[in-house]
């Protein structure tokens, strides 16, 4: 059985075959010292397995997404209006409070404030760990809502999950520049606990 296992790894059979060695080349079987009386062979099948090459498959993103042109991006305009409703004022206050707290934690000194490359990397790393939370929470919430209402979501779930995946990829890219230490990881753990539950509510 051990010899058969080694042979199976070296000479894989087609998916439809129920027995790996039914059409195995005789030369390979002889090298393993396997009895050939119970195995059939044919020159075409021998040539197929002898010349078979390992195919390297490229990874493809399983979540389809829209591809925007340069013209589409140029049409995006930054807009802002002064909050008048109470909920808008509360939202703006919450955003400014979190921004101020994040600036303090990341030691942000503003443009031209003398931040080092390490300061920028720490800021970007922590930012991406938080930025990947809203899309995941929103996608999960809409998924649960679709289950409760038994209605289609019209594609929003995939869009939000793709946004969360995009932020996670940013984090992995920044981690090629610097590996965070234990204290930084502890702050990320606390930040996830706060932001995940806050966004879910």
Short mmCIF file of C-alpha atoms in Angstrom, two decimals:
data_model
loop_
_atom_site.label_atom_id
_atom_site.label_comp_id
_atom_site.label_asym_id
_atom_site.label_seq_id
_atom_site.Cartn_x
_atom_site.Cartn_y
_atom_site.Cartn_z
CA UNK A 1 0.00 0.00 0.00
CA UNK A 2 2.89 2.35 0.69
CA UNK A 3 4.30 1.78 -2.77
CA UNK A 4 0.92 2.42 -4.33
CA UNK A 5 0.56 5.68 -2.41
CA UNK A 6 3.92 6.96 -3.63
CA UNK A 7 3.04 6.02 -7.17
CA UNK A 8 -0.33 7.76 -6.91
CA UNK A 9 1.36 11.03 -5.98
CA UNK A 10 3.82 10.81 -8.85
CA UNK A 11 1.33 9.68 -11.51
CA UNK A 12 -2.15 11.13 -10.91
CA UNK A 13 -5.02 9.55 -12.79
CA UNK A 14 -7.92 11.29 -14.55
CA UNK A 15 -10.93 12.21 -12.37
CA UNK A 16 -13.21 9.63 -14.00
CA UNK A 17 -10.92 6.71 -13.12
CA UNK A 18 -11.92 4.74 -10.03
CA UNK A 19 -8.53 3.04 -9.79
CA UNK A 20 -5.33 5.05 -10.16
CA UNK A 21 -3.22 2.32 -11.72
CA UNK A 22 -5.61 0.97 -14.33
CA UNK A 23 -3.85 2.84 -17.16
CA UNK A 24 -0.51 3.55 -15.52
CA UNK A 25 2.63 3.24 -17.69
CA UNK A 26 4.35 -0.11 -17.28
CA UNK A 27 7.80 1.43 -16.94
CA UNK A 28 6.74 3.40 -13.88
CA UNK A 29 5.11 0.35 -12.34
CA UNK A 30 8.22 -1.71 -12.91
CA UNK A 31 10.32 0.94 -11.17
CA UNK A 32 8.12 0.57 -8.10
CA UNK A 33 8.39 -3.22 -8.23
CA UNK A 34 4.63 -3.65 -8.69
CA UNK A 35 3.26 -6.82 -10.27
CA UNK A 36 1.99 -6.07 -13.79
CA UNK A 37 -0.28 -9.05 -14.24
CA UNK A 38 -3.41 -7.23 -13.09
CA UNK A 39 -2.77 -3.94 -14.92
CA UNK A 40 -3.65 -3.18 -18.51
CA UNK A 41 -1.50 -0.87 -20.58
CA UNK A 42 -1.72 0.89 -23.92
CA UNK A 43 0.80 3.01 -25.77
CA UNK A 44 -1.58 5.98 -26.04
CA UNK A 45 -2.40 6.03 -22.35
CA UNK A 46 1.26 5.49 -21.46
CA UNK A 47 2.23 8.50 -23.57
CA UNK A 48 -0.51 10.59 -21.99
CA UNK A 49 0.67 10.01 -18.42
CA UNK A 50 4.35 10.22 -19.33
CA UNK A 51 3.98 13.60 -21.03
CA UNK A 52 1.47 15.01 -18.56
CA UNK A 53 2.52 18.31 -17.04
CA UNK A 54 1.31 19.99 -13.88
CA UNK A 55 -1.00 22.90 -14.70
CA UNK A 56 -0.62 25.98 -12.51
CA UNK A 57 -4.00 27.63 -12.05
CA UNK A 58 -4.25 31.37 -11.48
CA UNK A 59 -6.37 32.66 -8.60
CA UNK A 60 -9.55 34.47 -9.58
CA UNK A 61 -11.68 36.61 -7.30
CA UNK A 62 -14.94 34.70 -6.76
CA UNK A 63 -16.88 37.92 -6.10
CA UNK A 64 -17.70 39.80 -9.34
CA UNK A 65 -17.29 43.54 -9.23
CA UNK A 66 -17.79 46.56 -11.42
CA UNK A 67 -14.83 48.05 -13.27
CA UNK A 68 -14.97 51.85 -13.42
CA UNK A 69 -13.38 53.86 -16.20
CA UNK A 70 -11.36 57.04 -15.78
CA UNK A 71 -14.35 59.05 -17.01
CA UNK A 72 -16.55 57.52 -14.30
CA UNK A 73 -14.02 58.39 -11.61
CA UNK A 74 -13.68 61.97 -12.84
CA UNK A 75 -17.43 62.45 -12.50
CA UNK A 76 -17.34 61.77 -8.76
CA UNK A 77 -17.76 64.99 -6.80
CA UNK A 78 -17.15 65.48 -3.09
CA UNK A 79 -20.26 66.87 -1.44
CA UNK A 80 -21.14 68.03 2.05
CA UNK A 81 -24.07 69.78 3.66
CA UNK A 82 -24.40 71.31 7.07
CA UNK A 83 -26.37 69.02 9.39
CA UNK A 84 -29.79 70.32 10.38
CA UNK A 85 -31.57 67.24 11.70
CA UNK A 86 -30.69 65.86 15.12
CA UNK A 87 -29.56 62.47 13.80
CA UNK A 88 -27.28 64.19 11.27
CA UNK A 89 -25.70 66.30 14.02
CA UNK A 90 -25.15 63.22 16.19
CA UNK A 91 -23.58 61.36 13.26
CA UNK A 92 -21.22 64.25 12.47
CA UNK A 93 -20.23 64.57 16.12
CA UNK A 94 -19.53 60.82 16.33
CA UNK A 95 -17.38 60.90 13.19
CA UNK A 96 -15.36 63.88 14.42
CA UNK A 97 -14.90 62.28 17.84
CA UNK A 98 -13.64 59.03 16.34
CA UNK A 99 -11.37 60.93 13.95
CA UNK A 100 -9.85 62.90 16.82
CA UNK A 101 -9.33 59.75 18.86
CA UNK A 102 -7.73 57.99 15.92
CA UNK A 103 -5.39 60.94 15.34
CA UNK A 104 -4.30 60.78 18.98
CA UNK A 105 -3.72 57.02 18.95
CA UNK A 106 -1.80 57.12 15.67
CA UNK A 107 0.12 60.26 16.74
CA UNK A 108 -1.01 62.13 13.65
CA UNK A 109 0.55 65.59 13.42
CA UNK A 110 -1.12 66.85 10.25
CA UNK A 111 0.46 67.69 6.88
CA UNK A 112 4.08 68.66 7.35
CA UNK A 113 3.91 67.73 11.03
CA UNK A 114 7.11 65.74 11.04
CA UNK A 115 5.64 62.24 11.08
CA UNK A 116 8.16 59.48 10.49
CA UNK A 117 7.69 56.55 8.13
CA UNK A 118 6.97 54.32 11.14
CA UNK A 119 4.22 56.68 12.29
CA UNK A 120 2.60 56.58 8.86
CA UNK A 121 2.78 52.78 8.70
CA UNK A 122 1.20 52.44 12.15
CA UNK A 123 -1.56 54.85 11.17
CA UNK A 124 -2.31 53.01 7.92
CA UNK A 125 -2.23 49.59 9.59
CA UNK A 126 -4.69 50.56 12.30
CA UNK A 127 -6.89 52.41 9.81
CA UNK A 128 -7.26 49.32 7.61
CA UNK A 129 -8.14 47.08 10.57
CA UNK A 130 -11.05 49.42 11.33
CA UNK A 131 -12.00 50.18 7.72
CA UNK A 132 -12.62 46.49 7.03
CA UNK A 133 -15.31 46.27 9.72
CA UNK A 134 -18.26 48.35 8.34
CA UNK A 135 -18.51 46.47 5.04
CA UNK A 136 -18.52 43.10 6.77
CA UNK A 137 -21.09 44.18 9.37
CA UNK A 138 -23.33 45.80 6.75
CA UNK A 139 -23.10 42.78 4.46
CA UNK A 140 -23.94 40.46 7.36
CA UNK A 141 -26.87 42.67 8.43
CA UNK A 142 -28.33 42.76 4.92
CA UNK A 143 -27.80 39.01 4.62
CA UNK A 144 -29.79 38.42 7.82
CA UNK A 145 -32.44 40.88 6.67
CA UNK A 146 -32.79 39.04 3.37
CA UNK A 147 -33.27 35.80 5.29
CA UNK A 148 -35.89 37.35 7.59
CA UNK A 149 -37.89 39.04 4.85
CA UNK A 150 -37.29 36.20 2.36
CA UNK A 151 -36.56 38.75 -0.36
CA UNK A 152 -33.68 39.37 -2.73
CA UNK A 153 -30.96 41.85 -1.79
CA UNK A 154 -30.31 43.06 -5.35
CA UNK A 155 -26.53 42.64 -5.08
CA UNK A 156 -25.78 44.82 -2.05
CA UNK A 157 -24.44 41.92 0.02
CA UNK A 158 -21.68 41.16 -2.47
CA UNK A 159 -20.84 44.84 -2.87
CA UNK A 160 -20.39 45.36 0.87
CA UNK A 161 -18.41 42.15 1.35
CA UNK A 162 -16.16 43.16 -1.52
CA UNK A 163 -15.50 46.48 0.21
CA UNK A 164 -14.49 44.65 3.39
CA UNK A 165 -12.23 42.35 1.36
CA UNK A 166 -10.67 45.37 -0.35
CA UNK A 167 -9.74 46.93 2.99
CA UNK A 168 -8.29 43.63 4.21
CA UNK A 169 -6.09 43.46 1.12
CA UNK A 170 -4.81 46.95 1.92
CA UNK A 171 -3.88 45.72 5.39
CA UNK A 172 -1.94 42.76 4.00
CA UNK A 173 -0.05 45.07 1.64
CA UNK A 174 0.98 47.37 4.49
CA UNK A 175 2.04 44.35 6.54
CA UNK A 176 4.70 43.61 3.94
CA UNK A 177 6.34 46.84 5.11
CA UNK A 178 6.08 46.26 8.86
CA UNK A 179 4.89 43.54 11.22
CA UNK A 180 2.96 45.04 14.18
CA UNK A 181 3.95 44.16 17.73
CA UNK A 182 1.89 42.66 20.58
CA UNK A 183 0.68 46.04 21.91
CA UNK A 184 -0.53 47.11 18.48
CA UNK A 185 -2.37 43.81 18.01
CA UNK A 186 -4.01 44.28 21.41
CA UNK A 187 -5.27 47.71 20.33
CA UNK A 188 -6.65 46.18 17.13
CA UNK A 189 -8.48 43.54 19.17
CA UNK A 190 -10.07 46.21 21.35
CA UNK A 191 -10.94 48.33 18.33
CA UNK A 192 -12.66 45.43 16.62
CA UNK A 193 -14.72 44.68 19.72
CA UNK A 194 -15.91 48.29 19.91
CA UNK A 195 -16.47 49.04 16.23
CA UNK A 196 -18.07 45.73 15.28
CA UNK A 197 -20.72 45.93 17.99
CA UNK A 198 -21.25 49.65 17.44
CA UNK A 199 -21.84 49.26 13.70
CA UNK A 200 -24.06 46.24 14.24
CA UNK A 201 -26.29 48.25 16.58
#
